[in-house]
Short mmCIF file of C-alpha atoms in Angstrom, two decimals:
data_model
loop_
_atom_site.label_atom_id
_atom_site.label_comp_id
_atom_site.label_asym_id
_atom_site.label_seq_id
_atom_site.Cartn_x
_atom_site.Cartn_y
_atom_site.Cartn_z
CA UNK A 90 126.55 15.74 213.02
CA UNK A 91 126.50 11.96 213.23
CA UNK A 92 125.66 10.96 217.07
CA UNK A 93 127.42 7.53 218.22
CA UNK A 94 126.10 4.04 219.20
CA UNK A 95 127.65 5.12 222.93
CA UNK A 96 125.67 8.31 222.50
CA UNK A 97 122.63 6.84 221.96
CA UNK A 98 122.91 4.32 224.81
CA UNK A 99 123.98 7.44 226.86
CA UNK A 100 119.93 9.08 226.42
CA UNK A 101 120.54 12.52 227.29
CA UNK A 102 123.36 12.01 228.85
CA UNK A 103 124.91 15.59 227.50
CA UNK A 104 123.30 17.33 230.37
CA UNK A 105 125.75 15.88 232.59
CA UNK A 106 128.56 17.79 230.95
CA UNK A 107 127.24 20.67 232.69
CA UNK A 108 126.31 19.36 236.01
CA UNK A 109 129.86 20.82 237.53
CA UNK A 110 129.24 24.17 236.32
CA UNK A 111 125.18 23.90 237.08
CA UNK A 112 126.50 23.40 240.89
CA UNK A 113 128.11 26.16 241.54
CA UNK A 114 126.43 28.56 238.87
CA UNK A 115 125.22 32.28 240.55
CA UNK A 116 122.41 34.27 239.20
CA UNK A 117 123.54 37.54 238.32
CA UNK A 118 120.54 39.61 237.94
CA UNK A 119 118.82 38.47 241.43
CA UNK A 120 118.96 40.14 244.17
CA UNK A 121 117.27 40.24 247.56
CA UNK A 122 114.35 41.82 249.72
CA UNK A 123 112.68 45.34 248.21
CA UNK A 124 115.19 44.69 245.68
CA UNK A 125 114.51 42.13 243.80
CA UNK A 126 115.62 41.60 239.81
CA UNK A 127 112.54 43.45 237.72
CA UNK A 128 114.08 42.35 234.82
CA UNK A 129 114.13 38.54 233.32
CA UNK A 130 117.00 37.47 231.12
CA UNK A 131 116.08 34.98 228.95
CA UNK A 132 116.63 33.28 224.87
CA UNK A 133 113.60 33.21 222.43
CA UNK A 134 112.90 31.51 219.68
CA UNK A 135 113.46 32.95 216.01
CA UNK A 136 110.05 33.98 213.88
CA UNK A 137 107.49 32.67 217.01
CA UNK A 138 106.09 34.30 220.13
CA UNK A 139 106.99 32.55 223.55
CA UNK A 140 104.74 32.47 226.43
CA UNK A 141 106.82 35.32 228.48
CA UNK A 142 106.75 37.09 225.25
CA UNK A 143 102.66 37.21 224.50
CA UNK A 144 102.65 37.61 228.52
CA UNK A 145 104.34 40.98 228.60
CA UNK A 146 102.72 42.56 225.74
CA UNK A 147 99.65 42.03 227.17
CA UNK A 148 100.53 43.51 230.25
CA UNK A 149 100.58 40.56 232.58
CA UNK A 150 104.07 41.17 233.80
CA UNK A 151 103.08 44.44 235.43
CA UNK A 152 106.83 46.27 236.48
CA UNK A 153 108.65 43.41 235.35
CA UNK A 154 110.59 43.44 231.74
CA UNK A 155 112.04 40.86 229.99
CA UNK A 156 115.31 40.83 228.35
CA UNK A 157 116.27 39.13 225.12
CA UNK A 158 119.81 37.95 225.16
CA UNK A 159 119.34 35.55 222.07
CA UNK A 160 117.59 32.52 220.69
CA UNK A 161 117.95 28.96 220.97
CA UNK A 162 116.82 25.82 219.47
CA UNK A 163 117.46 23.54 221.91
CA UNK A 164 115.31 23.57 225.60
CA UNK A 165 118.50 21.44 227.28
CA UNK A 166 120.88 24.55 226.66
CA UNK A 167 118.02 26.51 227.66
CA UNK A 168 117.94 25.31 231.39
CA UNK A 169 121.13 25.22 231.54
CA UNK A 170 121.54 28.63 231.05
CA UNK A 171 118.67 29.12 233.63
CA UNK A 172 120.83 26.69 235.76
CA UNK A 173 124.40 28.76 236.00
CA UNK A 174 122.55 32.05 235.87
CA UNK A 175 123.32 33.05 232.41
CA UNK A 176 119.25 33.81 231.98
CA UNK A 177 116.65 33.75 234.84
CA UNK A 178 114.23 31.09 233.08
CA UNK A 179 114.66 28.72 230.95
CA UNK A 180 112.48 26.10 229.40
CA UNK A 181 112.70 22.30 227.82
CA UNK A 182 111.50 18.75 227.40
CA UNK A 183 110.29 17.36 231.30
CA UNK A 184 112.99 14.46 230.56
CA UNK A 185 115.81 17.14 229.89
CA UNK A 186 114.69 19.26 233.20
CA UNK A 187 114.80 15.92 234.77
CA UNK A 188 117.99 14.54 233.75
CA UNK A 189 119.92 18.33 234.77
CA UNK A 190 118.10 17.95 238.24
CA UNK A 191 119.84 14.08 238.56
CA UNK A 192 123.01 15.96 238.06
CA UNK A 193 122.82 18.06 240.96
CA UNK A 194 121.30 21.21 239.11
CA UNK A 195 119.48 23.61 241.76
CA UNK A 196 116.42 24.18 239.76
CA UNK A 197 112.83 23.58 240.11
CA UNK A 198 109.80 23.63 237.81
CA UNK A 199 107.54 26.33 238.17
CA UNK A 200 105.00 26.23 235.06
CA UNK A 201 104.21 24.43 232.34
CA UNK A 202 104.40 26.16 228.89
CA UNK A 203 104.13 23.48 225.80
CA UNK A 204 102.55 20.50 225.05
CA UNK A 205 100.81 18.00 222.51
CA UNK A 206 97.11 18.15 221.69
CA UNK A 207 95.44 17.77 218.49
CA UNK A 208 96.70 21.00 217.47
CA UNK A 209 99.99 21.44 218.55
CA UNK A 210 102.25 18.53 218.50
CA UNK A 211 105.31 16.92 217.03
CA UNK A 212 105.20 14.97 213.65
CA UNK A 213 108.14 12.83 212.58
CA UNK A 214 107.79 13.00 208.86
CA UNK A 215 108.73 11.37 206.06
CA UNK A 216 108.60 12.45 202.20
CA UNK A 217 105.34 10.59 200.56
CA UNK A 218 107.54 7.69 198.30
CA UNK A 219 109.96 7.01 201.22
CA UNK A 220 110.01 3.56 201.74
CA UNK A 221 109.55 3.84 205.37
CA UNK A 222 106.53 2.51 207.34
CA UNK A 223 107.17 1.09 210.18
CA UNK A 224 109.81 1.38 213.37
CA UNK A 225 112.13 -1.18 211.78
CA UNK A 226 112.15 1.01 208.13
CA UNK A 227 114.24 3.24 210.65
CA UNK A 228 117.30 1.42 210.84
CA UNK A 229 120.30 3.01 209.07
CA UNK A 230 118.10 6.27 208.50
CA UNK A 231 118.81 9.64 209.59
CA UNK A 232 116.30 11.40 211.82
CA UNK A 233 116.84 15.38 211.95
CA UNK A 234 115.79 17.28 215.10
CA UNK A 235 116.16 20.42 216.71
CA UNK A 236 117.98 18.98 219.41
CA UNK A 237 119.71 15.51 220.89
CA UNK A 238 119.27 14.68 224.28
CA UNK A 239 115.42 16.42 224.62
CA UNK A 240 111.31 16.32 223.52
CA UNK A 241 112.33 14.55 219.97
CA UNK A 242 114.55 11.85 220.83
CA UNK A 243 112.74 10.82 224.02
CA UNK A 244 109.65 10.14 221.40
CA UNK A 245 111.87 8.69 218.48
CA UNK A 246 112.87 6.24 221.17
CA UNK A 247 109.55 4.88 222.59
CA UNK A 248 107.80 4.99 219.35
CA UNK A 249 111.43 1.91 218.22
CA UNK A 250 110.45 0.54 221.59
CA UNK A 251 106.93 0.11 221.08
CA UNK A 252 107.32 -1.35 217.15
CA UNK A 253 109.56 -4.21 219.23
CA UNK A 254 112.90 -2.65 218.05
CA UNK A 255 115.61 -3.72 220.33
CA UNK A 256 118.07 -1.77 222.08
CA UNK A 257 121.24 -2.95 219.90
CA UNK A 258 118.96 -2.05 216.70
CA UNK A 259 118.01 1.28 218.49
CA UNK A 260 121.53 2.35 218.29
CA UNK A 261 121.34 2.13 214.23
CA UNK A 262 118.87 4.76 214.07
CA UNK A 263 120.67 7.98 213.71
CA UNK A 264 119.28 11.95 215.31
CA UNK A 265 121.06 14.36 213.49
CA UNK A 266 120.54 18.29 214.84
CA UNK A 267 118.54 20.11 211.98
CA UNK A 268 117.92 24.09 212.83
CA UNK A 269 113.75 23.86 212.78
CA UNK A 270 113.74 26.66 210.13
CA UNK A 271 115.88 24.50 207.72
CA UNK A 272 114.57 20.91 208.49
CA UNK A 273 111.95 20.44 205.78
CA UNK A 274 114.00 22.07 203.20
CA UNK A 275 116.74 19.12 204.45
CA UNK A 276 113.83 16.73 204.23
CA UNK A 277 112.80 17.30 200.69
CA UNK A 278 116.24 17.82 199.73
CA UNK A 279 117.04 14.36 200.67
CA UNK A 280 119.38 15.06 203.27
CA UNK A 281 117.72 13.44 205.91
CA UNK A 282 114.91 10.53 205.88
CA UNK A 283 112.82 11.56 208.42
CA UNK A 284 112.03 15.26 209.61
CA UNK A 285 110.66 16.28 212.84
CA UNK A 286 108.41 19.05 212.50
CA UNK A 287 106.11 20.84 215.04
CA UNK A 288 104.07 24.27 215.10
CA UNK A 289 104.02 26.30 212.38
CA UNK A 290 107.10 24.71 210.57
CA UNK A 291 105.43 21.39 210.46
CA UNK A 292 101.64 23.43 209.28
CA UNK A 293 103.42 25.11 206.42
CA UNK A 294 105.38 22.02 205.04
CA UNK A 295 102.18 20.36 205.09
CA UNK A 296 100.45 23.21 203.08
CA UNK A 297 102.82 22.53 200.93
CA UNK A 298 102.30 18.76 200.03
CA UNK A 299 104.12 15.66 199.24
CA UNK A 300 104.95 14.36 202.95
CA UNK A 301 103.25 12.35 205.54
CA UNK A 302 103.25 11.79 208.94
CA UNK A 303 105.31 8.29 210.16
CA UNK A 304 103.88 9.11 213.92
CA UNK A 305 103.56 11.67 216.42
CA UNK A 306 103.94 12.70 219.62
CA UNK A 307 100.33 13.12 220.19
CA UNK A 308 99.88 9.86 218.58
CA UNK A 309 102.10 8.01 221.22
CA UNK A 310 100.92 9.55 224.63
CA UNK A 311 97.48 11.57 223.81
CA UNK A 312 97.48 14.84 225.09
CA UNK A 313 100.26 15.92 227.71
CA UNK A 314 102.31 18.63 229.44
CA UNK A 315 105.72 18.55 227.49
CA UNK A 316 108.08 20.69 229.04
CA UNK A 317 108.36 23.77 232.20
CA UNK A 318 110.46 26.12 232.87
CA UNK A 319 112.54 26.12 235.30
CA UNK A 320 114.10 28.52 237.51
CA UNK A 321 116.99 28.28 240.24
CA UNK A 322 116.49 27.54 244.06
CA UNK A 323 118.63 30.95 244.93
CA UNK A 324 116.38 33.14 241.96
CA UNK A 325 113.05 31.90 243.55
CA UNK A 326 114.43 32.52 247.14
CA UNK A 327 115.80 35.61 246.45
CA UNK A 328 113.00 37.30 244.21
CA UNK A 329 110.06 35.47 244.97
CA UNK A 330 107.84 38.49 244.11
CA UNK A 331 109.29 38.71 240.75
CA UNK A 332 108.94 34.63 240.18
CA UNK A 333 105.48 35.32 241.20
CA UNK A 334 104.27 37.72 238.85
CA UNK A 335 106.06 35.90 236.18
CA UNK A 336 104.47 32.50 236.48
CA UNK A 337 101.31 33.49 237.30
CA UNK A 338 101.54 36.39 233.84
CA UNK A 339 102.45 32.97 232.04
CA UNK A 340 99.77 31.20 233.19
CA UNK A 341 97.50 33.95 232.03
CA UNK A 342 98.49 34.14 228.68
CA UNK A 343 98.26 30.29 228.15
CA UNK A 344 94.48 30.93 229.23
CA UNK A 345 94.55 33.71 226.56
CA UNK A 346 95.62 32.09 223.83
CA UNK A 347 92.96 29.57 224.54
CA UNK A 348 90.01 31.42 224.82
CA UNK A 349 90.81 34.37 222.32
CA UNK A 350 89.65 33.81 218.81
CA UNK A 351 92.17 32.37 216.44
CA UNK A 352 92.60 35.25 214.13
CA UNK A 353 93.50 37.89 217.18
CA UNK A 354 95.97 35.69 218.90
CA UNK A 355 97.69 35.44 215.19
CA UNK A 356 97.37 39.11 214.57
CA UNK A 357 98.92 40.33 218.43
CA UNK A 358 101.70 37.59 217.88
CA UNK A 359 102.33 38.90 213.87
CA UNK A 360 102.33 42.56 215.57
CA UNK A 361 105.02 41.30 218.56
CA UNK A 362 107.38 39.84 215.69
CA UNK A 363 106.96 43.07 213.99
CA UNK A 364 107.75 45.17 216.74
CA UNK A 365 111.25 43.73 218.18
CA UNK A 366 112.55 44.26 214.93
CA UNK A 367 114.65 40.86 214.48
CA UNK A 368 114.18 40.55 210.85
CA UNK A 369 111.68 37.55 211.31
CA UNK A 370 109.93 35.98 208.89
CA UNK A 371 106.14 36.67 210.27
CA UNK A 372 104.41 34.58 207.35
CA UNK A 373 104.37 31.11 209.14
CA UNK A 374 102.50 32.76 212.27
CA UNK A 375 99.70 32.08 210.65
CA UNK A 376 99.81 28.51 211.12
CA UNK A 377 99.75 28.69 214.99
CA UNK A 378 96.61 26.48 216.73
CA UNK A 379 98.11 25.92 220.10
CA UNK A 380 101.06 25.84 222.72
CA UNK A 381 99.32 22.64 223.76
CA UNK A 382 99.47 22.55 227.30
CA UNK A 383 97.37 20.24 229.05
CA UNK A 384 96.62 21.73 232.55
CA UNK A 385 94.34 24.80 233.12
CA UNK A 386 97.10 28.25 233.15
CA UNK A 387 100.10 25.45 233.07
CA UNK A 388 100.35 23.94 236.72
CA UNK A 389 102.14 21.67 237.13
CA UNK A 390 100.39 17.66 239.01
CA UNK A 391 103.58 16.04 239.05
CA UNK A 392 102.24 13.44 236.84
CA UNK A 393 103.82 14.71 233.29
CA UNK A 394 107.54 14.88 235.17
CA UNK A 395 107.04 11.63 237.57
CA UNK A 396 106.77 9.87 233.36
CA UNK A 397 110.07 10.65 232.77
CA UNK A 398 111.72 9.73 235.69
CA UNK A 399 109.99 6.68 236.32
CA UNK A 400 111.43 6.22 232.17
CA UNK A 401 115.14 7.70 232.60
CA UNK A 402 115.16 5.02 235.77
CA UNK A 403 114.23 1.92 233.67
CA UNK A 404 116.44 3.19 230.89
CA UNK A 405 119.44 3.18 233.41
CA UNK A 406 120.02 6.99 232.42
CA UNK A 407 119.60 7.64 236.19
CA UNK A 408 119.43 5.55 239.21
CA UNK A 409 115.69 4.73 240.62
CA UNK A 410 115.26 7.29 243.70
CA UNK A 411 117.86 9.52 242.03
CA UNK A 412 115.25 12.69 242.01
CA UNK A 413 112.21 13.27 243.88
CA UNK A 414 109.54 14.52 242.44
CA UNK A 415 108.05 16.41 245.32
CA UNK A 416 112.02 18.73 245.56
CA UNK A 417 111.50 18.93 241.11
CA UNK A 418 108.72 21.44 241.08
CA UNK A 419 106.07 24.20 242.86
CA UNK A 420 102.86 25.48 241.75
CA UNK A 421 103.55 28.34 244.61
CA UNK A 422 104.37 30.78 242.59
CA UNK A 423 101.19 30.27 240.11
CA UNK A 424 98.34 32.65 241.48
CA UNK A 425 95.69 30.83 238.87
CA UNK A 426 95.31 28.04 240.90
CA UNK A 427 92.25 27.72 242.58
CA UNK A 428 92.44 25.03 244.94
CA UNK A 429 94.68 22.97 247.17
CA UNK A 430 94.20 19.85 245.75
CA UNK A 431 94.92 21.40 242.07
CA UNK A 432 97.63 23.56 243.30
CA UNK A 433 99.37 20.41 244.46
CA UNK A 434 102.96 22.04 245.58
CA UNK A 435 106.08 20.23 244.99
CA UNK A 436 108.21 22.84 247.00
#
């Protein structure tokens, strides 16, 4: 599971594997005029409630159903997916949607749908007698994560940066992919020296004692927009109703869960988990606070992707002028906006 010095020099650079196959991927469900795709394809997330999910059982998608094909752990397979058609939306880290759109990918950015406040946010933690303290404890230790390439590294990386780490000594820390459901267990089992947790994983660890918190996400950049979802150029072209009703249903449901009272937002996500019948584990729902995102019903200013380009540039991951913000994302499709200047379109 080891990932390699070149690897780590090469930040993210496992979305470019795909770029070929992103270029000339089709979306199969879409389809144009009065008959445009009711139904959304997409991957969810084992024992939690996405955004689409809460969205549609509260009626906001109106005619339009979603389709579970599977879960995933990792948002840069995710868009990917979204990206060659295999599902019509599909959502990661802003770094990962950015690095797919260097490589040619025909997708854009329609809505926000995570990101780190007080309550919701990523902790990279450690057991409480580990020696480490500091970025320079990390070298030589493993790091477990849902995913290379995405959210976690990007913030493993700037938290080295900013404890003066250098870019040889970077390359000695080692991200290892943990499943989320099994990375404290790895944690306390001593398989690992430092455990991202986030959500309700990281919540329920902490109820249960004996680790701390090195840093988090929240920590390093306050309270920000995380990761969209994307959809393709030809899906938004060719069912722009549908994209319409779906963005603006997410939206909705991100003001939901924000102004409905803690225990009913628990209680309708306990009762989706129950109903789709996946053999989920519904205790840790409990444990939810927040999907974190920053702006009002998830549009998008341009400012939480424009980070992460002007970053991958610097890095060398992609060349300075490489993507465009203003051809990355739209807030078109989101009907919550209420004015021009916060409705700022990137389409």
């Amino acid at each position: 599971m080891a990932t390699t010095a070149s690897t780590r020099r090469q930040f993210l650079s496992l979305l470019g594997l795909s770029a070929v196959a992103v270029s000339c991927g089709t979306t199969a469900g879409a389809t144009s005029g009065k008959g445009q795709t009711k139904t959304l394809r997409y991957q969810g997330s084992a024992g939690q409630v996405t955004l689409p999910e809460l969205a549609e059982d509260l009626g906001y998608l109106e005619d339009v159903k979603l389709k579970w094909v599977g879960n995933t752990i990792s948002g840069p397979q995710d868009i990917q997916s979204a990206a060659t058609g295999q599902v019509d939306f599909g959502g990661a880290f802003n770094g990962a949607v950015v690095k797919l759109a260097a490589n040619n990918a025909p997708i854009k950015a329609v809505i926000s749908y995570y990101g780190a406040d007080k309550y919701a946010y990523n902790g990279f933690y450690v057991l409480k007698d580990s020696p480490i303290r500091s970025a320079r404890d990390l070298l030589g230790k493993k790091v477990g994560m849902n995913t290379l390439g995405a959210h976690s590294e990007a913030m493993l990386d700037i938290y080295l940066q900013r404890g003066g780490v250098s870019r040889a000594d970077i390359d000695k820390v080692e991200p290892l992919v943990v499943p989320p459901v099994n990375t404290e267990q790895t944690l306390r089992q001593k398989q690992i020296d430092v455990a991202v947790l986030g959500g309700i994983l990281r919540d329920k660890a902490l109820a249960a004692g004996g680790i701390r918190p090195l840093f988090t996400d929240y920590q390093l950049l306050g309270a920000f927009s995380a990761g969209t979802y994307v959809m393709t150029d030809r899906f938004l072209k060719q069912n722009s109703d549908t994209a319409r009703i779906f963005v603006t249903a997410v939206g909705r449901a991100i003001e939901w869960s924000r102004s409905t009272p803690h225990e009913e937002v628990i209680a309708r996500m306990t009762d989706i988990v129950k109903k789709r019948r996946r053999n989920e584990d519904t205790a840790p729902l409990k444990y939810w606070r927040s999907y974190g995102v920053a702006e009002k019903a998830g549009l998008i200013t341009g400012k939480e992707l424009q980070l992460w380009i002007d970053w991958l540039a610097d890095r060398g991951d992609i060349k300075k002028g490489q993507v465009t913000l203003s051809d990355l994302y739209t807030n078109e499709f989101n009907r919550n906006q209420k004015s021009s200047s916060a409705s700022k379109s990137g389409s």
